[in-house]
Amino acid sequence: MNNVLPIRLVKITKNNSNKEKIFSELSQYISFTTNIDKKIVFNSMLKREALGGTTLTNGIAIPHVLLDMRIDPFITVSSLKNKVSEWKDLDGEDIKVIFVLVVSKNQDAKNMKIKQIKVFFSLLADSEFLKKISGCQNEESILKNIKEKMEEF
């Protein structure tokens, strides 16, 4: 794939003990980079999470931020060093890696970044790929593995 996946590395800097605290830290980063109020971002994450959990297997979570305003879509990636109470994947394992999808509600499906994000999310159906990502020790190695896999498309 010729174009670069719109992905941003976000290091979780605090020893957050629960999902809401992690969402708050991620919201702060997203707010800072998009100039959208942190409360709007945070509430969007919570609202989407209330519809149903956004975890996969192998310690992967994919919370979403759906915004009313138009933005350039992107994904953040974060690797957790510490266990988060009461946040488990579909197999009951601790969450280790978080991908946050940040998009506008009325995003143009023809947007190249949206097409790239769709390809990325299709990769998350590959259990071997999830295992590889889950075994990464930091955001940089996660990104390296994603880029290598995306090159296959």
CSV table of N, CA and C in Angstrom, one decimal:
chain,number,residue,atom,x,y,z
A,1,MET,N,0.9,-1.2,0.0
A,1,MET,CA,0.0,0.0,0.0
A,1,MET,C,0.9,1.2,0.0
A,2,ASN,N,0.7,2.1,-0.9
A,2,ASN,CA,1.6,3.2,-1.1
A,2,ASN,C,1.5,4.3,0.0
A,3,ASN,N,0.3,4.6,0.4
A,3,ASN,CA,0.2,5.7,1.4
A,3,ASN,C,0.4,5.2,2.8
A,4,VAL,N,0.8,6.1,3.7
A,4,VAL,CA,1.0,5.7,5.0
A,4,VAL,C,-0.2,5.7,5.9
A,5,LEU,N,-0.4,4.7,6.7
A,5,LEU,CA,-1.5,4.6,7.6
A,5,LEU,C,-1.5,5.7,8.6
A,6,PRO,N,-2.6,6.4,8.8
A,6,PRO,CA,-2.6,7.6,9.7
A,6,PRO,C,-2.6,7.1,11.1
A,7,ILE,N,-1.4,6.8,11.6
A,7,ILE,CA,-1.3,6.2,13.0
A,7,ILE,C,-0.4,7.0,13.8
A,8,ARG,N,-0.7,7.3,15.1
A,8,ARG,CA,0.1,8.1,16.0
A,8,ARG,C,0.4,7.3,17.2
A,9,LEU,N,1.7,7.3,17.6
A,9,LEU,CA,2.1,6.6,18.8
A,9,LEU,C,1.8,7.5,20.1
A,10,VAL,N,1.2,6.9,21.1
A,10,VAL,CA,0.8,7.6,22.3
A,10,VAL,C,1.3,6.8,23.5
A,11,LYS,N,2.3,7.3,24.2
A,11,LYS,CA,2.8,6.6,25.4
A,11,LYS,C,1.9,6.9,26.6
A,12,ILE,N,1.4,5.9,27.2
A,12,ILE,CA,0.7,6.1,28.4
A,12,ILE,C,1.7,6.4,29.5
A,13,THR,N,1.7,7.6,30.1
A,13,THR,CA,2.8,8.0,31.0
A,13,THR,C,2.4,7.8,32.4
A,14,LYS,N,1.2,7.6,32.7
A,14,LYS,CA,0.8,7.5,34.1
A,14,LYS,C,0.5,6.0,34.4
A,15,ASN,N,0.6,5.7,35.7
A,15,ASN,CA,0.3,4.3,36.1
A,15,ASN,C,-1.2,4.2,36.4
A,16,ASN,N,-2.0,4.2,35.3
A,16,ASN,CA,-3.4,4.2,35.4
A,16,ASN,C,-4.0,2.9,35.8
A,17,SER,N,-4.9,2.9,36.7
A,17,SER,CA,-5.4,1.6,37.3
A,17,SER,C,-6.7,1.2,36.7
A,18,ASN,N,-7.4,2.1,35.9
A,18,ASN,CA,-8.6,1.6,35.3
A,18,ASN,C,-8.8,2.2,33.9
A,19,LYS,N,-9.8,1.7,33.3
A,19,LYS,CA,-10.1,2.0,31.9
A,19,LYS,C,-10.4,3.5,31.7
A,20,GLU,N,-11.2,4.1,32.6
A,20,GLU,CA,-11.6,5.5,32.5
A,20,GLU,C,-10.4,6.4,32.6
A,21,LYS,N,-9.4,6.1,33.5
A,21,LYS,CA,-8.2,6.9,33.6
A,21,LYS,C,-7.4,6.8,32.3
A,22,ILE,N,-7.3,5.7,31.7
A,22,ILE,CA,-6.6,5.5,30.5
A,22,ILE,C,-7.3,6.3,29.4
A,23,PHE,N,-8.6,6.2,29.3
A,23,PHE,CA,-9.4,7.0,28.4
A,23,PHE,C,-9.2,8.5,28.5
A,24,SER,N,-9.1,8.9,29.8
A,24,SER,CA,-8.8,10.3,30.1
A,24,SER,C,-7.4,10.7,29.5
A,25,GLU,N,-6.4,9.9,29.8
A,25,GLU,CA,-5.1,10.3,29.2
A,25,GLU,C,-5.1,10.3,27.7
A,26,LEU,N,-5.7,9.3,27.1
A,26,LEU,CA,-5.8,9.2,25.6
A,26,LEU,C,-6.6,10.4,25.1
A,27,SER,N,-7.6,10.8,25.8
A,27,SER,CA,-8.5,11.9,25.4
A,27,SER,C,-7.7,13.2,25.4
A,28,GLN,N,-6.8,13.3,26.4
A,28,GLN,CA,-6.0,14.5,26.5
A,28,GLN,C,-5.1,14.6,25.3
A,29,TYR,N,-4.4,13.5,24.9
A,29,TYR,CA,-3.5,13.6,23.8
A,29,TYR,C,-4.3,13.9,22.5
A,30,ILE,N,-5.5,13.2,22.3
A,30,ILE,CA,-6.3,13.5,21.1
A,30,ILE,C,-6.8,14.9,21.1
A,31,SER,N,-7.2,15.4,22.2
A,31,SER,CA,-7.6,16.8,22.3
A,31,SER,C,-6.5,17.8,21.9
A,32,PHE,N,-5.3,17.5,22.4
A,32,PHE,CA,-4.2,18.4,22.2
A,32,PHE,C,-3.8,18.4,20.7
A,33,THR,N,-3.9,17.2,20.0
A,33,THR,CA,-3.5,17.1,18.6
A,33,THR,C,-4.6,17.6,17.6
A,34,THR,N,-5.8,17.6,18.1
A,34,THR,CA,-7.0,18.0,17.2
A,34,THR,C,-7.6,19.3,17.5
A,35,ASN,N,-7.3,19.9,18.7
A,35,ASN,CA,-7.9,21.1,19.2
A,35,ASN,C,-9.4,20.9,19.5
A,36,ILE,N,-9.8,19.7,19.8
A,36,ILE,CA,-11.2,19.4,20.2
A,36,ILE,C,-11.2,19.2,21.7
A,37,ASP,N,-12.2,19.8,22.3
A,37,ASP,CA,-12.3,19.7,23.8
A,37,ASP,C,-12.1,18.3,24.3
A,38,LYS,N,-11.3,18.1,25.3
A,38,LYS,CA,-11.0,16.8,25.9
A,38,LYS,C,-12.3,16.1,26.4
A,39,LYS,N,-13.2,16.9,26.9
A,39,LYS,CA,-14.5,16.3,27.4
A,39,LYS,C,-15.3,15.7,26.3
A,40,ILE,N,-15.3,16.3,25.1
A,40,ILE,CA,-16.0,15.8,24.0
A,40,ILE,C,-15.4,14.5,23.6
A,41,VAL,N,-14.1,14.4,23.5
A,41,VAL,CA,-13.4,13.2,23.1
A,41,VAL,C,-13.6,12.1,24.1
A,42,PHE,N,-13.4,12.4,25.4
A,42,PHE,CA,-13.6,11.5,26.5
A,42,PHE,C,-15.0,10.9,26.5
A,43,ASN,N,-16.0,11.8,26.4
A,43,ASN,CA,-17.4,11.4,26.4
A,43,ASN,C,-17.8,10.5,25.2
A,44,SER,N,-17.2,10.8,24.1
A,44,SER,CA,-17.4,10.0,22.9
A,44,SER,C,-16.8,8.6,23.1
A,45,MET,N,-15.7,8.5,23.7
A,45,MET,CA,-15.1,7.1,24.0
A,45,MET,C,-16.0,6.4,24.9
A,46,LEU,N,-16.5,7.0,26.0
A,46,LEU,CA,-17.4,6.3,27.0
A,46,LEU,C,-18.7,5.9,26.3
A,47,LYS,N,-19.3,6.8,25.5
A,47,LYS,CA,-20.5,6.6,24.8
A,47,LYS,C,-20.4,5.3,23.9
A,48,ARG,N,-19.3,5.3,23.2
A,48,ARG,CA,-19.1,4.1,22.3
A,48,ARG,C,-18.9,2.8,23.1
A,49,GLU,N,-18.2,2.9,24.1
A,49,GLU,CA,-17.9,1.8,25.0
A,49,GLU,C,-19.2,1.3,25.6
A,50,ALA,N,-20.1,2.2,26.0
A,50,ALA,CA,-21.4,1.7,26.6
A,50,ALA,C,-22.2,0.9,25.6
A,51,LEU,N,-22.0,1.1,24.3
A,51,LEU,CA,-22.8,0.3,23.3
A,51,LEU,C,-22.3,-1.2,23.3
A,52,GLY,N,-21.1,-1.4,23.8
A,52,GLY,CA,-20.6,-2.8,23.8
A,52,GLY,C,-19.1,-2.7,23.9
A,53,GLY,N,-18.5,-3.6,24.5
A,53,GLY,CA,-17.0,-3.6,24.7
A,53,GLY,C,-16.3,-3.6,23.3
A,54,THR,N,-15.2,-3.0,23.3
A,54,THR,CA,-14.4,-2.8,22.1
A,54,THR,C,-13.1,-3.6,22.2
A,55,THR,N,-13.1,-4.8,22.9
A,55,THR,CA,-11.9,-5.6,23.0
A,55,THR,C,-12.0,-6.7,22.0
A,56,LEU,N,-10.8,-7.2,21.6
A,56,LEU,CA,-10.6,-8.3,20.8
A,56,LEU,C,-10.0,-9.4,21.6
A,57,THR,N,-9.1,-10.2,21.0
A,57,THR,CA,-8.4,-11.2,21.8
A,57,THR,C,-6.9,-10.8,21.9
A,58,ASN,N,-6.1,-11.6,22.6
A,58,ASN,CA,-4.7,-11.4,22.7
A,58,ASN,C,-4.3,-10.0,23.3
A,59,GLY,N,-5.2,-9.5,24.2
A,59,GLY,CA,-4.9,-8.3,24.9
A,59,GLY,C,-5.1,-7.0,24.1
A,60,ILE,N,-5.9,-7.1,23.1
A,60,ILE,CA,-6.1,-5.9,22.2
A,60,ILE,C,-7.4,-5.2,22.4
A,61,ALA,N,-7.4,-3.9,22.5
A,61,ALA,CA,-8.7,-3.1,22.7
A,61,ALA,C,-8.7,-2.1,21.6
A,62,ILE,N,-9.9,-1.8,21.0
A,62,ILE,CA,-10.0,-0.8,19.9
A,62,ILE,C,-11.1,0.2,20.2
A,63,PRO,N,-11.0,1.0,21.3
A,63,PRO,CA,-12.0,2.0,21.5
A,63,PRO,C,-12.1,3.0,20.4
A,64,HIS,N,-13.3,3.7,20.3
A,64,HIS,CA,-13.5,4.6,19.2
A,64,HIS,C,-13.9,6.0,19.7
A,65,VAL,N,-13.5,7.0,18.9
A,65,VAL,CA,-13.9,8.4,19.1
A,65,VAL,C,-14.7,8.8,17.8
A,66,LEU,N,-16.0,9.0,17.9
A,66,LEU,CA,-16.8,9.4,16.8
A,66,LEU,C,-17.2,10.8,17.0
A,67,LEU,N,-16.8,11.7,16.2
A,67,LEU,CA,-17.0,13.2,16.4
A,67,LEU,C,-18.0,13.8,15.4
A,68,ASP,N,-18.7,14.7,15.9
A,68,ASP,CA,-19.7,15.4,15.0
A,68,ASP,C,-19.0,16.3,14.0
A,69,MET,N,-17.8,16.9,14.4
A,69,MET,CA,-17.1,17.8,13.5
A,69,MET,C,-16.2,17.0,12.6
A,70,ARG,N,-15.8,17.6,11.5
A,70,ARG,CA,-15.0,17.0,10.5
A,70,ARG,C,-13.5,17.1,10.9
A,71,ILE,N,-12.9,15.9,10.9
A,71,ILE,CA,-11.4,15.9,11.2
A,71,ILE,C,-10.8,14.9,10.2
A,72,ASP,N,-9.5,14.9,10.1
A,72,ASP,CA,-8.7,13.9,9.4
A,72,ASP,C,-8.7,12.7,10.2
A,73,PRO,N,-9.2,11.6,9.8
A,73,PRO,CA,-9.2,10.3,10.6
A,73,PRO,C,-7.8,9.8,10.9
A,74,PHE,N,-7.7,9.2,12.1
A,74,PHE,CA,-6.4,8.6,12.5
A,74,PHE,C,-6.6,7.5,13.5
A,75,ILE,N,-5.6,6.8,13.8
A,75,ILE,CA,-5.6,5.8,14.9
A,75,ILE,C,-4.4,6.1,15.8
A,76,THR,N,-4.7,5.9,17.1
A,76,THR,CA,-3.5,6.0,18.0
A,76,THR,C,-3.2,4.6,18.5
A,77,VAL,N,-2.0,4.4,18.8
A,77,VAL,CA,-1.6,3.1,19.4
A,77,VAL,C,-0.8,3.3,20.7
A,78,SER,N,-1.2,2.5,21.7
A,78,SER,CA,-0.5,2.6,23.0
A,78,SER,C,-0.3,1.2,23.5
A,79,SER,N,0.8,1.1,24.2
A,79,SER,CA,1.1,-0.2,24.8
A,79,SER,C,1.1,0.0,26.4
A,80,LEU,N,0.4,-0.9,27.0
A,80,LEU,CA,0.3,-0.8,28.5
A,80,LEU,C,1.3,-1.6,29.2
A,81,LYS,N,2.0,-1.0,30.2
A,81,LYS,CA,3.0,-1.7,30.9
A,81,LYS,C,2.4,-2.4,32.2
A,82,ASN,N,1.3,-1.8,32.7
A,82,ASN,CA,0.7,-2.3,33.9
A,82,ASN,C,-0.7,-2.9,33.6
A,83,LYS,N,-1.1,-3.8,34.5
A,83,LYS,CA,-2.5,-4.3,34.3
A,83,LYS,C,-3.5,-3.3,34.7
A,84,VAL,N,-4.7,-3.3,34.0
A,84,VAL,CA,-5.7,-2.4,34.2
A,84,VAL,C,-6.9,-3.2,34.9
A,85,SER,N,-7.3,-2.8,36.1
A,85,SER,CA,-8.4,-3.5,36.7
A,85,SER,C,-9.6,-3.5,35.9
A,86,GLU,N,-10.3,-4.6,35.9
A,86,GLU,CA,-11.6,-4.7,35.2
A,86,GLU,C,-11.6,-4.4,33.7
A,87,TRP,N,-10.5,-4.6,33.0
A,87,TRP,CA,-10.5,-4.4,31.6
A,87,TRP,C,-9.8,-5.6,31.0
A,88,LYS,N,-10.6,-6.5,30.5
A,88,LYS,CA,-10.1,-7.8,29.9
A,88,LYS,C,-10.5,-7.9,28.5
A,89,ASP,N,-9.7,-8.7,27.7
A,89,ASP,CA,-10.1,-9.0,26.3
A,89,ASP,C,-11.2,-10.0,26.3
A,90,LEU,N,-11.6,-10.5,25.1
A,90,LEU,CA,-12.7,-11.5,24.9
A,90,LEU,C,-12.3,-12.8,25.6
A,91,ASP,N,-11.0,-13.1,25.8
A,91,ASP,CA,-10.6,-14.3,26.4
A,91,ASP,C,-10.3,-14.2,27.9
A,92,GLY,N,-10.6,-13.0,28.4
A,92,GLY,CA,-10.3,-12.8,29.8
A,92,GLY,C,-8.9,-12.4,30.2
A,93,GLU,N,-8.1,-12.1,29.1
A,93,GLU,CA,-6.7,-11.7,29.3
A,93,GLU,C,-6.6,-10.2,29.5
A,94,ASP,N,-5.6,-9.7,30.2
A,94,ASP,CA,-5.3,-8.3,30.4
A,94,ASP,C,-5.1,-7.6,29.1
A,95,ILE,N,-5.6,-6.3,29.0
A,95,ILE,CA,-5.4,-5.5,27.9
A,95,ILE,C,-3.9,-5.0,27.9
A,96,LYS,N,-3.3,-5.2,26.7
A,96,LYS,CA,-1.9,-4.8,26.6
A,96,LYS,C,-1.7,-3.7,25.6
A,97,VAL,N,-2.5,-3.7,24.5
A,97,VAL,CA,-2.3,-2.8,23.4
A,97,VAL,C,-3.7,-2.1,23.1
A,98,ILE,N,-3.7,-0.8,22.9
A,98,ILE,CA,-4.9,-0.1,22.7
A,98,ILE,C,-4.7,0.7,21.3
A,99,PHE,N,-5.7,0.4,20.4
A,99,PHE,CA,-5.8,1.2,19.2
A,99,PHE,C,-7.0,2.0,19.3
A,100,VAL,N,-6.9,3.3,19.2
A,100,VAL,CA,-8.1,4.2,19.3
A,100,VAL,C,-8.3,4.7,17.9
A,101,LEU,N,-9.5,4.5,17.4
A,101,LEU,CA,-10.0,5.0,16.1
A,101,LEU,C,-10.6,6.3,16.3
A,102,VAL,N,-10.1,7.4,15.6
A,102,VAL,CA,-10.7,8.7,15.7
A,102,VAL,C,-11.2,9.1,14.4
A,103,VAL,N,-12.5,9.3,14.2
A,103,VAL,CA,-13.1,9.6,13.0
A,103,VAL,C,-14.3,10.6,13.2
A,104,SER,N,-14.7,11.2,12.1
A,104,SER,CA,-15.9,12.0,12.1
A,104,SER,C,-17.1,11.0,11.8
A,105,LYS,N,-18.2,11.4,12.4
A,105,LYS,CA,-19.4,10.5,12.2
A,105,LYS,C,-19.8,10.4,10.7
A,106,ASN,N,-19.7,11.5,10.0
A,106,ASN,CA,-20.0,11.6,8.6
A,106,ASN,C,-18.8,11.6,7.7
A,107,GLN,N,-17.9,10.7,8.0
A,107,GLN,CA,-16.6,10.6,7.2
A,107,GLN,C,-16.9,10.1,5.8
A,108,ASP,N,-16.2,10.7,4.9
A,108,ASP,CA,-16.3,10.3,3.5
A,108,ASP,C,-15.6,8.9,3.3
A,109,ALA,N,-16.4,7.9,2.9
A,109,ALA,CA,-15.9,6.6,2.7
A,109,ALA,C,-14.8,6.5,1.6
A,110,LYS,N,-14.8,7.5,0.7
A,110,LYS,CA,-13.8,7.5,-0.4
A,110,LYS,C,-12.4,8.1,0.1
A,111,ASN,N,-12.4,8.7,1.3
A,111,ASN,CA,-11.2,9.2,1.8
A,111,ASN,C,-10.1,8.1,1.9
A,112,MET,N,-8.9,8.4,1.4
A,112,MET,CA,-7.8,7.4,1.3
A,112,MET,C,-7.4,7.0,2.7
A,113,LYS,N,-7.4,7.9,3.7
A,113,LYS,CA,-7.1,7.5,5.1
A,113,LYS,C,-8.1,6.5,5.6
A,114,ILE,N,-9.4,6.7,5.3
A,114,ILE,CA,-10.4,5.8,5.8
A,114,ILE,C,-10.2,4.4,5.1
A,115,LYS,N,-9.9,4.4,3.8
A,115,LYS,CA,-9.6,3.1,3.2
A,115,LYS,C,-8.4,2.4,3.8
A,116,GLN,N,-7.4,3.1,4.2
A,116,GLN,CA,-6.2,2.5,4.9
A,116,GLN,C,-6.6,2.0,6.2
A,117,ILE,N,-7.4,2.7,6.9
A,117,ILE,CA,-7.9,2.3,8.3
A,117,ILE,C,-8.7,1.0,8.1
A,118,LYS,N,-9.5,0.9,7.1
A,118,LYS,CA,-10.3,-0.3,6.9
A,118,LYS,C,-9.4,-1.5,6.7
A,119,VAL,N,-8.3,-1.3,5.9
A,119,VAL,CA,-7.4,-2.4,5.7
A,119,VAL,C,-6.8,-2.8,7.0
A,120,PHE,N,-6.3,-1.8,7.8
A,120,PHE,CA,-5.7,-2.1,9.1
A,120,PHE,C,-6.7,-2.9,10.0
A,121,PHE,N,-8.0,-2.5,10.0
A,121,PHE,CA,-8.9,-3.2,10.9
A,121,PHE,C,-9.2,-4.6,10.3
A,122,SER,N,-9.1,-4.8,9.0
A,122,SER,CA,-9.2,-6.2,8.5
A,122,SER,C,-8.0,-7.0,9.0
A,123,LEU,N,-6.9,-6.4,9.2
A,123,LEU,CA,-5.7,-7.2,9.8
A,123,LEU,C,-6.0,-7.7,11.2
A,124,LEU,N,-6.8,-7.0,11.9
A,124,LEU,CA,-7.1,-7.4,13.3
A,124,LEU,C,-8.0,-8.7,13.4
A,125,ALA,N,-8.4,-9.2,12.2
A,125,ALA,CA,-9.1,-10.4,12.2
A,125,ALA,C,-8.2,-11.6,12.1
A,126,ASP,N,-6.9,-11.3,11.9
A,126,ASP,CA,-5.9,-12.4,11.8
A,126,ASP,C,-5.3,-12.6,13.2
A,127,SER,N,-5.6,-13.8,13.7
A,127,SER,CA,-5.2,-14.1,15.1
A,127,SER,C,-3.7,-14.2,15.3
A,128,GLU,N,-3.0,-14.6,14.2
A,128,GLU,CA,-1.5,-14.7,14.3
A,128,GLU,C,-0.9,-13.2,14.4
A,129,PHE,N,-1.5,-12.3,13.6
A,129,PHE,CA,-1.1,-10.9,13.7
A,129,PHE,C,-1.4,-10.4,15.1
A,130,LEU,N,-2.5,-10.7,15.6
A,130,LEU,CA,-2.8,-10.2,17.0
A,130,LEU,C,-1.8,-10.7,18.0
A,131,LYS,N,-1.5,-11.9,17.9
A,131,LYS,CA,-0.5,-12.5,18.8
A,131,LYS,C,0.9,-11.8,18.7
A,132,LYS,N,1.2,-11.5,17.4
A,132,LYS,CA,2.5,-10.8,17.2
A,132,LYS,C,2.5,-9.4,17.8
A,133,ILE,N,1.4,-8.7,17.6
A,133,ILE,CA,1.2,-7.3,18.1
A,133,ILE,C,1.2,-7.4,19.7
A,134,SER,N,0.5,-8.3,20.2
A,134,SER,CA,0.4,-8.4,21.7
A,134,SER,C,1.8,-8.7,22.3
A,135,GLY,N,2.7,-9.3,21.6
A,135,GLY,CA,4.0,-9.7,22.2
A,135,GLY,C,5.0,-8.5,22.1
A,136,CYS,N,4.6,-7.4,21.4
A,136,CYS,CA,5.5,-6.3,21.3
A,136,CYS,C,5.7,-5.6,22.6
A,137,GLN,N,6.9,-5.1,22.9
A,137,GLN,CA,7.2,-4.4,24.1
A,137,GLN,C,6.9,-2.9,24.2
A,138,ASN,N,6.7,-2.3,23.0
A,138,ASN,CA,6.5,-0.9,23.0
A,138,ASN,C,5.8,-0.4,21.7
A,139,GLU,N,5.4,0.8,21.6
A,139,GLU,CA,4.6,1.3,20.5
A,139,GLU,C,5.4,1.3,19.2
A,140,GLU,N,6.7,1.5,19.3
A,140,GLU,CA,7.5,1.5,18.1
A,140,GLU,C,7.6,0.2,17.4
A,141,SER,N,7.7,-0.9,18.2
A,141,SER,CA,7.7,-2.2,17.6
A,141,SER,C,6.3,-2.6,17.1
A,142,ILE,N,5.3,-2.2,17.8
A,142,ILE,CA,3.9,-2.4,17.2
A,142,ILE,C,3.8,-1.8,15.9
A,143,LEU,N,4.2,-0.5,15.8
A,143,LEU,CA,4.1,0.2,14.5
A,143,LEU,C,4.9,-0.5,13.4
A,144,LYS,N,6.1,-0.9,13.7
A,144,LYS,CA,7.0,-1.6,12.8
A,144,LYS,C,6.2,-2.9,12.2
A,145,ASN,N,5.6,-3.7,13.1
A,145,ASN,CA,4.9,-4.8,12.7
A,145,ASN,C,3.7,-4.5,11.8
A,146,ILE,N,3.0,-3.4,12.2
A,146,ILE,CA,1.8,-3.0,11.4
A,146,ILE,C,2.3,-2.6,10.0
A,147,LYS,N,3.4,-1.8,9.9
A,147,LYS,CA,3.8,-1.4,8.6
A,147,LYS,C,4.2,-2.6,7.7
A,148,GLU,N,4.9,-3.5,8.3
A,148,GLU,CA,5.3,-4.7,7.6
A,148,GLU,C,4.1,-5.5,7.1
A,149,LYS,N,3.1,-5.6,7.9
A,149,LYS,CA,1.9,-6.3,7.5
A,149,LYS,C,1.1,-5.6,6.4
A,150,MET,N,1.1,-4.2,6.6
A,150,MET,CA,0.3,-3.4,5.6
A,150,MET,C,1.0,-3.5,4.2
A,151,GLU,N,2.3,-3.7,4.2
A,151,GLU,CA,3.0,-3.7,2.9
A,151,GLU,C,2.6,-4.9,2.1
A,152,GLU,N,1.9,-5.9,2.7
A,152,GLU,CA,1.4,-7.1,2.0
A,152,GLU,C,0.2,-6.7,1.2
A,153,PHE,N,-0.4,-5.6,1.4
A,153,PHE,CA,-1.6,-5.2,0.7
A,153,PHE,C,-1.3,-4.2,-0.4
